[in-house]
Short mmCIF file of N, CA and C in Angstrom, two decimals:
data_model
loop_
_atom_site.label_atom_id
_atom_site.label_comp_id
_atom_site.label_asym_id
_atom_site.label_seq_id
_atom_site.Cartn_x
_atom_site.Cartn_y
_atom_site.Cartn_z
N ILE A 1 0.83 -1.18 0.00
CA ILE A 1 0.00 0.00 0.00
C ILE A 1 0.87 1.25 0.00
N LYS A 2 1.93 1.22 0.76
CA LYS A 2 2.77 2.41 0.84
C LYS A 2 3.32 2.79 -0.53
N THR A 3 3.58 1.82 -1.38
CA THR A 3 4.10 2.17 -2.70
C THR A 3 3.05 2.85 -3.55
N VAL A 4 1.78 2.73 -3.20
CA VAL A 4 0.72 3.39 -3.94
C VAL A 4 0.52 4.81 -3.43
N PHE A 5 0.55 5.01 -2.12
CA PHE A 5 0.19 6.28 -1.53
C PHE A 5 1.38 7.08 -1.00
N ALA A 6 2.57 6.55 -1.09
CA ALA A 6 3.74 7.25 -0.56
C ALA A 6 4.12 8.43 -1.43
N GLY A 7 4.88 9.31 -0.85
CA GLY A 7 5.34 10.47 -1.59
C GLY A 7 6.68 10.25 -2.25
N GLU A 8 7.11 9.02 -2.36
CA GLU A 8 8.39 8.73 -3.01
C GLU A 8 8.22 7.60 -4.01
N PRO A 9 9.17 7.47 -4.92
CA PRO A 9 9.03 6.45 -5.97
C PRO A 9 8.98 5.03 -5.40
N PRO A 10 8.16 4.17 -5.98
CA PRO A 10 8.02 2.80 -5.47
C PRO A 10 9.32 2.01 -5.46
N LEU A 11 10.20 2.24 -6.41
CA LEU A 11 11.43 1.44 -6.46
C LEU A 11 12.33 1.66 -5.25
N SER A 12 12.36 2.88 -4.71
CA SER A 12 13.18 3.08 -3.51
C SER A 12 12.53 2.37 -2.32
N LEU A 13 11.22 2.37 -2.25
CA LEU A 13 10.53 1.63 -1.19
C LEU A 13 10.75 0.14 -1.36
N TYR A 14 10.73 -0.33 -2.61
CA TYR A 14 10.99 -1.74 -2.89
C TYR A 14 12.36 -2.13 -2.34
N ALA A 15 13.37 -1.33 -2.64
CA ALA A 15 14.73 -1.65 -2.20
C ALA A 15 14.80 -1.73 -0.68
N ARG A 16 14.15 -0.78 0.00
CA ARG A 16 14.17 -0.79 1.47
C ARG A 16 13.41 -1.99 2.02
N ALA A 17 12.28 -2.34 1.41
CA ALA A 17 11.50 -3.50 1.88
C ALA A 17 12.30 -4.78 1.68
N ARG A 18 12.95 -4.90 0.52
CA ARG A 18 13.75 -6.10 0.24
C ARG A 18 14.90 -6.22 1.23
N GLU A 19 15.55 -5.10 1.50
CA GLU A 19 16.66 -5.10 2.46
C GLU A 19 16.18 -5.51 3.86
N ALA A 20 15.05 -4.97 4.28
CA ALA A 20 14.52 -5.28 5.62
C ALA A 20 14.13 -6.75 5.72
N ALA A 21 13.45 -7.27 4.71
CA ALA A 21 13.04 -8.68 4.75
C ALA A 21 14.25 -9.61 4.71
N THR A 22 15.23 -9.27 3.90
CA THR A 22 16.45 -10.08 3.80
C THR A 22 17.20 -10.06 5.14
N ARG A 23 17.29 -8.89 5.76
CA ARG A 23 17.95 -8.78 7.06
C ARG A 23 17.20 -9.59 8.11
N ALA A 24 15.87 -9.53 8.08
CA ALA A 24 15.07 -10.29 9.04
C ALA A 24 15.32 -11.79 8.89
N LEU A 25 15.40 -12.25 7.63
CA LEU A 25 15.65 -13.69 7.41
C LEU A 25 17.06 -14.09 7.80
N ALA A 26 18.00 -13.18 7.71
CA ALA A 26 19.36 -13.48 8.17
C ALA A 26 19.36 -13.70 9.69
N LEU A 27 18.53 -12.95 10.38
CA LEU A 27 18.43 -13.11 11.83
C LEU A 27 17.61 -14.33 12.22
N ASP A 28 16.57 -14.61 11.45
CA ASP A 28 15.69 -15.76 11.74
C ASP A 28 15.08 -16.27 10.43
N PRO A 29 15.66 -17.34 9.86
CA PRO A 29 15.14 -17.87 8.59
C PRO A 29 13.74 -18.44 8.68
N GLY A 30 13.20 -18.55 9.88
CA GLY A 30 11.87 -19.11 10.05
C GLY A 30 10.76 -18.08 10.11
N LEU A 31 11.03 -16.86 9.71
CA LEU A 31 10.01 -15.81 9.74
C LEU A 31 9.14 -15.90 8.48
N GLY A 32 7.95 -16.42 8.64
CA GLY A 32 7.05 -16.58 7.51
C GLY A 32 6.69 -15.27 6.83
N ASP A 33 6.46 -14.22 7.64
CA ASP A 33 6.10 -12.93 7.05
C ASP A 33 7.20 -12.38 6.16
N ALA A 34 8.45 -12.61 6.53
CA ALA A 34 9.56 -12.12 5.71
C ALA A 34 9.60 -12.87 4.37
N HIS A 35 9.34 -14.17 4.41
CA HIS A 35 9.27 -14.94 3.16
C HIS A 35 8.10 -14.46 2.29
N ALA A 36 6.97 -14.17 2.93
CA ALA A 36 5.81 -13.67 2.19
C ALA A 36 6.11 -12.30 1.58
N THR A 37 6.81 -11.47 2.32
CA THR A 37 7.17 -10.15 1.81
C THR A 37 8.09 -10.27 0.60
N LEU A 38 9.10 -11.13 0.71
CA LEU A 38 9.99 -11.33 -0.45
C LEU A 38 9.22 -11.90 -1.63
N GLY A 39 8.29 -12.80 -1.36
CA GLY A 39 7.45 -13.33 -2.44
C GLY A 39 6.67 -12.22 -3.12
N HIS A 40 6.11 -11.33 -2.31
CA HIS A 40 5.32 -10.23 -2.87
C HIS A 40 6.21 -9.30 -3.71
N LEU A 41 7.40 -9.04 -3.23
CA LEU A 41 8.33 -8.18 -3.99
C LEU A 41 8.74 -8.84 -5.30
N LYS A 42 8.93 -10.16 -5.25
CA LYS A 42 9.28 -10.88 -6.49
C LYS A 42 8.14 -10.76 -7.51
N TRP A 43 6.91 -10.87 -7.02
CA TRP A 43 5.76 -10.81 -7.92
C TRP A 43 5.57 -9.41 -8.48
N ARG A 44 5.46 -8.43 -7.59
CA ARG A 44 5.03 -7.11 -8.00
C ARG A 44 6.14 -6.23 -8.59
N PHE A 45 7.39 -6.50 -8.24
CA PHE A 45 8.47 -5.64 -8.72
C PHE A 45 9.45 -6.35 -9.64
N GLU A 46 9.63 -7.65 -9.43
CA GLU A 46 10.58 -8.39 -10.27
C GLU A 46 9.87 -9.20 -11.35
N PHE A 47 8.57 -9.31 -11.26
CA PHE A 47 7.76 -10.08 -12.21
C PHE A 47 8.21 -11.54 -12.28
N ASP A 48 8.67 -12.03 -11.14
CA ASP A 48 9.12 -13.42 -11.00
C ASP A 48 7.99 -14.18 -10.30
N TRP A 49 7.03 -14.63 -11.09
CA TRP A 49 5.84 -15.26 -10.52
C TRP A 49 6.16 -16.59 -9.85
N SER A 50 7.05 -17.37 -10.42
CA SER A 50 7.38 -18.66 -9.79
C SER A 50 8.16 -18.42 -8.50
N GLY A 51 9.05 -17.43 -8.49
CA GLY A 51 9.76 -17.10 -7.25
C GLY A 51 8.82 -16.58 -6.19
N ALA A 52 7.83 -15.81 -6.61
CA ALA A 52 6.83 -15.31 -5.67
C ALA A 52 6.05 -16.47 -5.06
N GLU A 53 5.64 -17.40 -5.91
CA GLU A 53 4.88 -18.55 -5.42
C GLU A 53 5.71 -19.34 -4.40
N GLU A 54 6.98 -19.51 -4.68
CA GLU A 54 7.86 -20.21 -3.73
C GLU A 54 7.91 -19.48 -2.40
N GLY A 55 8.01 -18.15 -2.45
CA GLY A 55 8.03 -17.37 -1.21
C GLY A 55 6.76 -17.52 -0.40
N TYR A 56 5.62 -17.46 -1.08
CA TYR A 56 4.35 -17.62 -0.38
C TYR A 56 4.21 -19.03 0.20
N LEU A 57 4.60 -20.02 -0.58
CA LEU A 57 4.51 -21.40 -0.09
C LEU A 57 5.43 -21.63 1.11
N ARG A 58 6.61 -21.01 1.08
CA ARG A 58 7.53 -21.13 2.22
C ARG A 58 6.91 -20.46 3.45
N ALA A 59 6.31 -19.30 3.26
CA ALA A 59 5.66 -18.61 4.38
C ALA A 59 4.54 -19.46 4.96
N ILE A 60 3.76 -20.09 4.09
CA ILE A 60 2.64 -20.92 4.55
C ILE A 60 3.15 -22.17 5.24
N ALA A 61 4.25 -22.75 4.74
CA ALA A 61 4.82 -23.93 5.40
C ALA A 61 5.28 -23.58 6.82
N LEU A 62 5.82 -22.38 6.98
CA LEU A 62 6.28 -21.96 8.30
C LEU A 62 5.13 -21.56 9.22
N ASP A 63 4.08 -21.00 8.63
CA ASP A 63 2.92 -20.56 9.41
C ASP A 63 1.65 -20.76 8.58
N PRO A 64 1.03 -21.93 8.69
CA PRO A 64 -0.17 -22.22 7.90
C PRO A 64 -1.33 -21.26 8.18
N ARG A 65 -1.27 -20.49 9.26
CA ARG A 65 -2.34 -19.55 9.59
C ARG A 65 -2.04 -18.13 9.10
N ASN A 66 -1.07 -17.99 8.22
CA ASN A 66 -0.71 -16.69 7.67
C ASN A 66 -1.71 -16.33 6.57
N ALA A 67 -2.75 -15.62 6.95
CA ALA A 67 -3.83 -15.29 6.01
C ALA A 67 -3.32 -14.45 4.84
N THR A 68 -2.38 -13.55 5.09
CA THR A 68 -1.86 -12.70 4.03
C THR A 68 -1.14 -13.52 2.98
N ALA A 69 -0.36 -14.50 3.39
CA ALA A 69 0.35 -15.35 2.42
C ALA A 69 -0.65 -16.15 1.58
N HIS A 70 -1.68 -16.69 2.22
CA HIS A 70 -2.71 -17.42 1.46
C HIS A 70 -3.42 -16.48 0.49
N TYR A 71 -3.73 -15.28 0.94
CA TYR A 71 -4.42 -14.27 0.13
C TYR A 71 -3.59 -13.91 -1.10
N ARG A 72 -2.33 -13.61 -0.89
CA ARG A 72 -1.48 -13.22 -2.02
C ARG A 72 -1.23 -14.38 -2.97
N LEU A 73 -1.06 -15.57 -2.42
CA LEU A 73 -0.91 -16.75 -3.28
C LEU A 73 -2.17 -16.98 -4.10
N ALA A 74 -3.33 -16.75 -3.49
CA ALA A 74 -4.60 -16.88 -4.21
C ALA A 74 -4.65 -15.93 -5.39
N LEU A 75 -4.29 -14.68 -5.17
CA LEU A 75 -4.32 -13.70 -6.26
C LEU A 75 -3.31 -14.06 -7.34
N LEU A 76 -2.12 -14.44 -6.95
CA LEU A 76 -1.09 -14.81 -7.92
C LEU A 76 -1.58 -15.95 -8.81
N ARG A 77 -2.10 -16.99 -8.19
CA ARG A 77 -2.59 -18.14 -8.96
C ARG A 77 -3.80 -17.77 -9.81
N GLY A 78 -4.70 -17.00 -9.25
CA GLY A 78 -5.87 -16.59 -10.02
C GLY A 78 -5.51 -15.74 -11.21
N PHE A 79 -4.61 -14.77 -11.01
CA PHE A 79 -4.21 -13.90 -12.11
C PHE A 79 -3.42 -14.65 -13.16
N ALA A 80 -2.87 -15.80 -12.79
CA ALA A 80 -2.18 -16.66 -13.76
C ALA A 80 -3.16 -17.58 -14.49
N GLY A 81 -4.44 -17.44 -14.19
CA GLY A 81 -5.46 -18.27 -14.83
C GLY A 81 -5.69 -19.60 -14.14
N ARG A 82 -5.08 -19.78 -13.00
CA ARG A 82 -5.24 -21.02 -12.21
C ARG A 82 -6.34 -20.75 -11.17
N PHE A 83 -7.56 -20.58 -11.69
CA PHE A 83 -8.66 -20.09 -10.87
C PHE A 83 -9.03 -21.03 -9.73
N ASP A 84 -9.11 -22.31 -9.99
CA ASP A 84 -9.50 -23.24 -8.93
C ASP A 84 -8.48 -23.22 -7.79
N GLU A 85 -7.19 -23.20 -8.13
CA GLU A 85 -6.15 -23.14 -7.10
C GLU A 85 -6.21 -21.81 -6.34
N GLY A 86 -6.42 -20.73 -7.08
CA GLY A 86 -6.51 -19.43 -6.44
C GLY A 86 -7.71 -19.33 -5.51
N LEU A 87 -8.84 -19.83 -5.96
CA LEU A 87 -10.04 -19.80 -5.13
C LEU A 87 -9.89 -20.67 -3.89
N ALA A 88 -9.20 -21.79 -4.01
CA ALA A 88 -8.97 -22.66 -2.85
C ALA A 88 -8.11 -21.92 -1.80
N GLU A 89 -7.09 -21.22 -2.25
CA GLU A 89 -6.24 -20.46 -1.32
C GLU A 89 -7.02 -19.31 -0.70
N MET A 90 -7.85 -18.64 -1.52
CA MET A 90 -8.63 -17.52 -0.98
C MET A 90 -9.62 -18.02 0.06
N GLU A 91 -10.15 -19.20 -0.14
CA GLU A 91 -11.07 -19.76 0.85
C GLU A 91 -10.34 -19.97 2.19
N ILE A 92 -9.09 -20.40 2.14
CA ILE A 92 -8.31 -20.55 3.37
C ILE A 92 -8.11 -19.19 4.04
N ALA A 93 -7.74 -18.19 3.24
CA ALA A 93 -7.55 -16.84 3.79
C ALA A 93 -8.84 -16.35 4.43
N ARG A 94 -9.97 -16.62 3.77
CA ARG A 94 -11.27 -16.18 4.30
C ARG A 94 -11.63 -16.91 5.59
N GLN A 95 -11.26 -18.18 5.68
CA GLN A 95 -11.53 -18.92 6.92
C GLN A 95 -10.69 -18.35 8.07
N LEU A 96 -9.47 -17.96 7.75
CA LEU A 96 -8.59 -17.40 8.78
C LEU A 96 -9.00 -15.99 9.18
N GLU A 97 -9.50 -15.22 8.23
CA GLU A 97 -9.91 -13.82 8.48
C GLU A 97 -11.28 -13.58 7.84
N PRO A 98 -12.34 -14.09 8.45
CA PRO A 98 -13.66 -14.03 7.82
C PRO A 98 -14.22 -12.63 7.60
N LEU A 99 -13.72 -11.64 8.31
CA LEU A 99 -14.26 -10.28 8.17
C LEU A 99 -13.28 -9.35 7.43
N TRP A 100 -12.38 -9.92 6.66
CA TRP A 100 -11.39 -9.16 5.91
C TRP A 100 -12.00 -8.83 4.55
N ALA A 101 -12.44 -7.59 4.38
CA ALA A 101 -13.14 -7.18 3.16
C ALA A 101 -12.32 -7.37 1.88
N PRO A 102 -11.02 -7.05 1.86
CA PRO A 102 -10.27 -7.28 0.61
C PRO A 102 -10.26 -8.75 0.18
N ALA A 103 -10.18 -9.67 1.13
CA ALA A 103 -10.21 -11.09 0.76
C ALA A 103 -11.57 -11.47 0.20
N ALA A 104 -12.62 -10.96 0.81
CA ALA A 104 -13.96 -11.25 0.30
C ALA A 104 -14.15 -10.68 -1.10
N ALA A 105 -13.74 -9.42 -1.28
CA ALA A 105 -13.90 -8.77 -2.59
C ALA A 105 -13.06 -9.45 -3.65
N ASN A 106 -11.86 -9.86 -3.28
CA ASN A 106 -11.00 -10.49 -4.29
C ASN A 106 -11.36 -11.95 -4.54
N GLN A 107 -12.04 -12.59 -3.62
CA GLN A 107 -12.61 -13.89 -3.94
C GLN A 107 -13.66 -13.71 -5.03
N ALA A 108 -14.47 -12.68 -4.87
CA ALA A 108 -15.47 -12.35 -5.89
C ALA A 108 -14.78 -12.02 -7.22
N TRP A 109 -13.70 -11.27 -7.16
CA TRP A 109 -12.97 -10.89 -8.38
C TRP A 109 -12.43 -12.12 -9.11
N LEU A 110 -11.87 -13.07 -8.37
CA LEU A 110 -11.38 -14.30 -9.01
C LEU A 110 -12.53 -15.06 -9.66
N LEU A 111 -13.68 -15.08 -9.04
CA LEU A 111 -14.84 -15.74 -9.64
C LEU A 111 -15.26 -15.03 -10.93
N VAL A 112 -15.23 -13.71 -10.92
CA VAL A 112 -15.56 -12.96 -12.14
C VAL A 112 -14.54 -13.25 -13.23
N LEU A 113 -13.28 -13.25 -12.88
CA LEU A 113 -12.24 -13.55 -13.87
C LEU A 113 -12.42 -14.95 -14.45
N ALA A 114 -12.92 -15.87 -13.63
CA ALA A 114 -13.18 -17.24 -14.09
C ALA A 114 -14.51 -17.34 -14.83
N ARG A 115 -15.19 -16.21 -15.01
CA ARG A 115 -16.48 -16.12 -15.70
C ARG A 115 -17.60 -16.85 -14.96
N ARG A 116 -17.44 -16.90 -13.66
CA ARG A 116 -18.48 -17.47 -12.79
C ARG A 116 -19.22 -16.29 -12.17
N TYR A 117 -19.94 -15.57 -13.03
CA TYR A 117 -20.48 -14.26 -12.69
C TYR A 117 -21.50 -14.28 -11.56
N ALA A 118 -22.41 -15.24 -11.56
CA ALA A 118 -23.42 -15.29 -10.50
C ALA A 118 -22.77 -15.53 -9.14
N GLU A 119 -21.80 -16.43 -9.09
CA GLU A 119 -21.08 -16.67 -7.83
C GLU A 119 -20.29 -15.43 -7.42
N GLY A 120 -19.68 -14.76 -8.40
CA GLY A 120 -18.95 -13.53 -8.12
C GLY A 120 -19.86 -12.46 -7.56
N GLU A 121 -21.06 -12.36 -8.12
CA GLU A 121 -22.02 -11.40 -7.61
C GLU A 121 -22.34 -11.70 -6.14
N ALA A 122 -22.62 -12.95 -5.84
CA ALA A 122 -22.97 -13.32 -4.46
C ALA A 122 -21.83 -12.98 -3.50
N GLU A 123 -20.59 -13.28 -3.90
CA GLU A 123 -19.44 -12.99 -3.03
C GLU A 123 -19.22 -11.49 -2.89
N ALA A 124 -19.40 -10.74 -3.99
CA ALA A 124 -19.25 -9.29 -3.91
C ALA A 124 -20.28 -8.70 -2.95
N ARG A 125 -21.48 -9.21 -2.99
CA ARG A 125 -22.51 -8.72 -2.07
C ARG A 125 -22.15 -9.04 -0.62
N ARG A 126 -21.56 -10.22 -0.39
CA ARG A 126 -21.09 -10.56 0.96
C ARG A 126 -19.97 -9.61 1.40
N ALA A 127 -19.09 -9.28 0.46
CA ALA A 127 -18.01 -8.35 0.78
C ALA A 127 -18.56 -6.98 1.14
N ILE A 128 -19.58 -6.54 0.46
CA ILE A 128 -20.21 -5.25 0.76
C ILE A 128 -20.85 -5.28 2.14
N GLU A 129 -21.41 -6.42 2.52
CA GLU A 129 -21.98 -6.56 3.87
C GLU A 129 -20.89 -6.42 4.92
N ILE A 130 -19.71 -6.98 4.63
CA ILE A 130 -18.60 -6.89 5.59
C ILE A 130 -18.15 -5.44 5.77
N ASP A 131 -17.99 -4.73 4.64
CA ASP A 131 -17.55 -3.34 4.70
C ASP A 131 -18.20 -2.56 3.57
N PRO A 132 -19.30 -1.89 3.85
CA PRO A 132 -20.03 -1.16 2.81
C PRO A 132 -19.21 -0.04 2.16
N ASP A 133 -18.16 0.41 2.83
CA ASP A 133 -17.36 1.52 2.31
C ASP A 133 -16.12 1.07 1.53
N PHE A 134 -15.94 -0.22 1.36
CA PHE A 134 -14.80 -0.72 0.59
C PHE A 134 -15.19 -0.72 -0.89
N ALA A 135 -14.70 0.26 -1.61
CA ALA A 135 -15.15 0.52 -2.98
C ALA A 135 -14.87 -0.63 -3.94
N HIS A 136 -13.79 -1.35 -3.73
CA HIS A 136 -13.44 -2.45 -4.65
C HIS A 136 -14.55 -3.49 -4.71
N SER A 137 -15.21 -3.74 -3.60
CA SER A 137 -16.31 -4.72 -3.58
C SER A 137 -17.42 -4.30 -4.54
N ARG A 138 -17.73 -3.03 -4.56
CA ARG A 138 -18.79 -2.52 -5.44
C ARG A 138 -18.35 -2.55 -6.91
N SER A 139 -17.08 -2.29 -7.13
CA SER A 139 -16.54 -2.37 -8.49
C SER A 139 -16.62 -3.80 -9.03
N VAL A 140 -16.26 -4.76 -8.18
CA VAL A 140 -16.35 -6.17 -8.58
C VAL A 140 -17.81 -6.56 -8.81
N LEU A 141 -18.70 -6.07 -7.96
CA LEU A 141 -20.13 -6.33 -8.15
C LEU A 141 -20.55 -5.83 -9.53
N GLY A 142 -20.14 -4.63 -9.89
CA GLY A 142 -20.47 -4.10 -11.20
C GLY A 142 -19.97 -4.99 -12.33
N ARG A 143 -18.77 -5.50 -12.20
CA ARG A 143 -18.21 -6.39 -13.22
C ARG A 143 -18.97 -7.72 -13.29
N ALA A 144 -19.36 -8.24 -12.12
CA ALA A 144 -20.15 -9.48 -12.10
C ALA A 144 -21.49 -9.27 -12.78
N LEU A 145 -22.10 -8.14 -12.55
CA LEU A 145 -23.39 -7.83 -13.17
C LEU A 145 -23.23 -7.62 -14.68
N LEU A 146 -22.14 -6.98 -15.09
CA LEU A 146 -21.87 -6.83 -16.53
C LEU A 146 -21.77 -8.20 -17.19
N GLY A 147 -21.07 -9.12 -16.52
CA GLY A 147 -20.91 -10.46 -17.07
C GLY A 147 -22.23 -11.19 -17.25
N GLN A 148 -23.22 -10.78 -16.47
CA GLN A 148 -24.55 -11.38 -16.58
C GLN A 148 -25.47 -10.53 -17.47
N GLN A 149 -24.90 -9.51 -18.09
CA GLN A 149 -25.62 -8.61 -18.98
C GLN A 149 -26.75 -7.87 -18.27
N ARG A 150 -26.53 -7.57 -17.01
CA ARG A 150 -27.49 -6.79 -16.22
C ARG A 150 -26.94 -5.36 -16.12
N TYR A 151 -27.03 -4.66 -17.23
CA TYR A 151 -26.33 -3.40 -17.42
C TYR A 151 -26.80 -2.28 -16.50
N ASP A 152 -28.08 -2.15 -16.30
CA ASP A 152 -28.58 -1.08 -15.43
C ASP A 152 -28.10 -1.26 -13.99
N GLU A 153 -28.14 -2.50 -13.52
CA GLU A 153 -27.67 -2.78 -12.17
C GLU A 153 -26.16 -2.57 -12.06
N ALA A 154 -25.44 -2.94 -13.11
CA ALA A 154 -23.98 -2.72 -13.12
C ALA A 154 -23.67 -1.24 -13.04
N LEU A 155 -24.40 -0.45 -13.81
CA LEU A 155 -24.19 1.00 -13.79
C LEU A 155 -24.42 1.56 -12.40
N GLU A 156 -25.44 1.09 -11.71
CA GLU A 156 -25.70 1.55 -10.34
C GLU A 156 -24.55 1.16 -9.41
N ALA A 157 -24.02 -0.04 -9.58
CA ALA A 157 -22.89 -0.46 -8.74
C ALA A 157 -21.68 0.45 -8.99
N PHE A 158 -21.41 0.77 -10.25
CA PHE A 158 -20.28 1.64 -10.57
C PHE A 158 -20.52 3.06 -10.07
N ARG A 159 -21.75 3.52 -10.12
CA ARG A 159 -22.07 4.85 -9.57
C ARG A 159 -21.82 4.88 -8.07
N SER A 160 -22.14 3.78 -7.38
CA SER A 160 -21.92 3.75 -5.93
C SER A 160 -20.43 3.81 -5.61
N VAL A 161 -19.59 3.27 -6.50
CA VAL A 161 -18.13 3.37 -6.31
C VAL A 161 -17.73 4.85 -6.39
N ARG A 162 -18.23 5.51 -7.41
CA ARG A 162 -17.88 6.92 -7.61
C ARG A 162 -18.30 7.75 -6.40
N LEU A 163 -19.49 7.49 -5.85
CA LEU A 163 -19.95 8.24 -4.69
C LEU A 163 -19.06 7.98 -3.47
N LEU A 164 -18.63 6.73 -3.29
CA LEU A 164 -17.73 6.41 -2.18
C LEU A 164 -16.41 7.13 -2.33
N VAL A 165 -15.87 7.13 -3.53
CA VAL A 165 -14.58 7.76 -3.78
C VAL A 165 -14.69 9.28 -3.57
N ARG A 166 -15.75 9.87 -4.09
CA ARG A 166 -15.95 11.32 -3.88
C ARG A 166 -16.03 11.64 -2.40
N GLY A 167 -16.76 10.83 -1.66
CA GLY A 167 -16.87 11.05 -0.22
C GLY A 167 -15.52 10.94 0.47
N ALA A 168 -14.73 9.98 0.06
CA ALA A 168 -13.40 9.81 0.66
C ALA A 168 -12.50 10.99 0.33
N ILE A 169 -12.59 11.48 -0.88
CA ILE A 169 -11.78 12.63 -1.27
C ILE A 169 -12.15 13.85 -0.43
N ARG A 170 -13.44 14.07 -0.27
CA ARG A 170 -13.89 15.19 0.56
C ARG A 170 -13.38 15.06 2.00
N MET A 171 -13.41 13.84 2.50
CA MET A 171 -12.97 13.59 3.86
C MET A 171 -11.48 13.92 4.03
N TRP A 172 -10.68 13.65 3.02
CA TRP A 172 -9.23 13.85 3.11
C TRP A 172 -8.82 15.31 2.89
N ARG A 173 -9.72 16.11 2.39
CA ARG A 173 -9.38 17.54 2.13
C ARG A 173 -9.34 18.33 3.39
#
């Protein structure tokens, strides 16, 4: 998140994150979060998807209850078109953190990407119940409705995203 909202270039943050995770593993190679962090850096900055998967799997082997590692592995696999594997990992993340809105919304997103639009709609609606102000859930709902050719409802979902974002912008001013 910091690389999105920080006031400095993402690559300098990447270098600092990599250094910190590497230093942490030098002190304790059994730190699952450090392996997950390196996996995330491999995926998002080095575009090394297989290295990222290895990092997430190592983190999960060290701490099977690491919801973030399951979540990121789910997204990685889903975005690679391995939808069933991604959804299985996301289900684990959701069991570990049932009220985590990003996991709920991204489970819906993986279903939409897999063209399972009705299931994606149902999950997006559950995500909205968890956190009505999490705009991504409404965006995914709109995409699920588009996939079902329910255009008017999709438009309303996208409008609700715009209203949430406008409200957030006003709040930050």
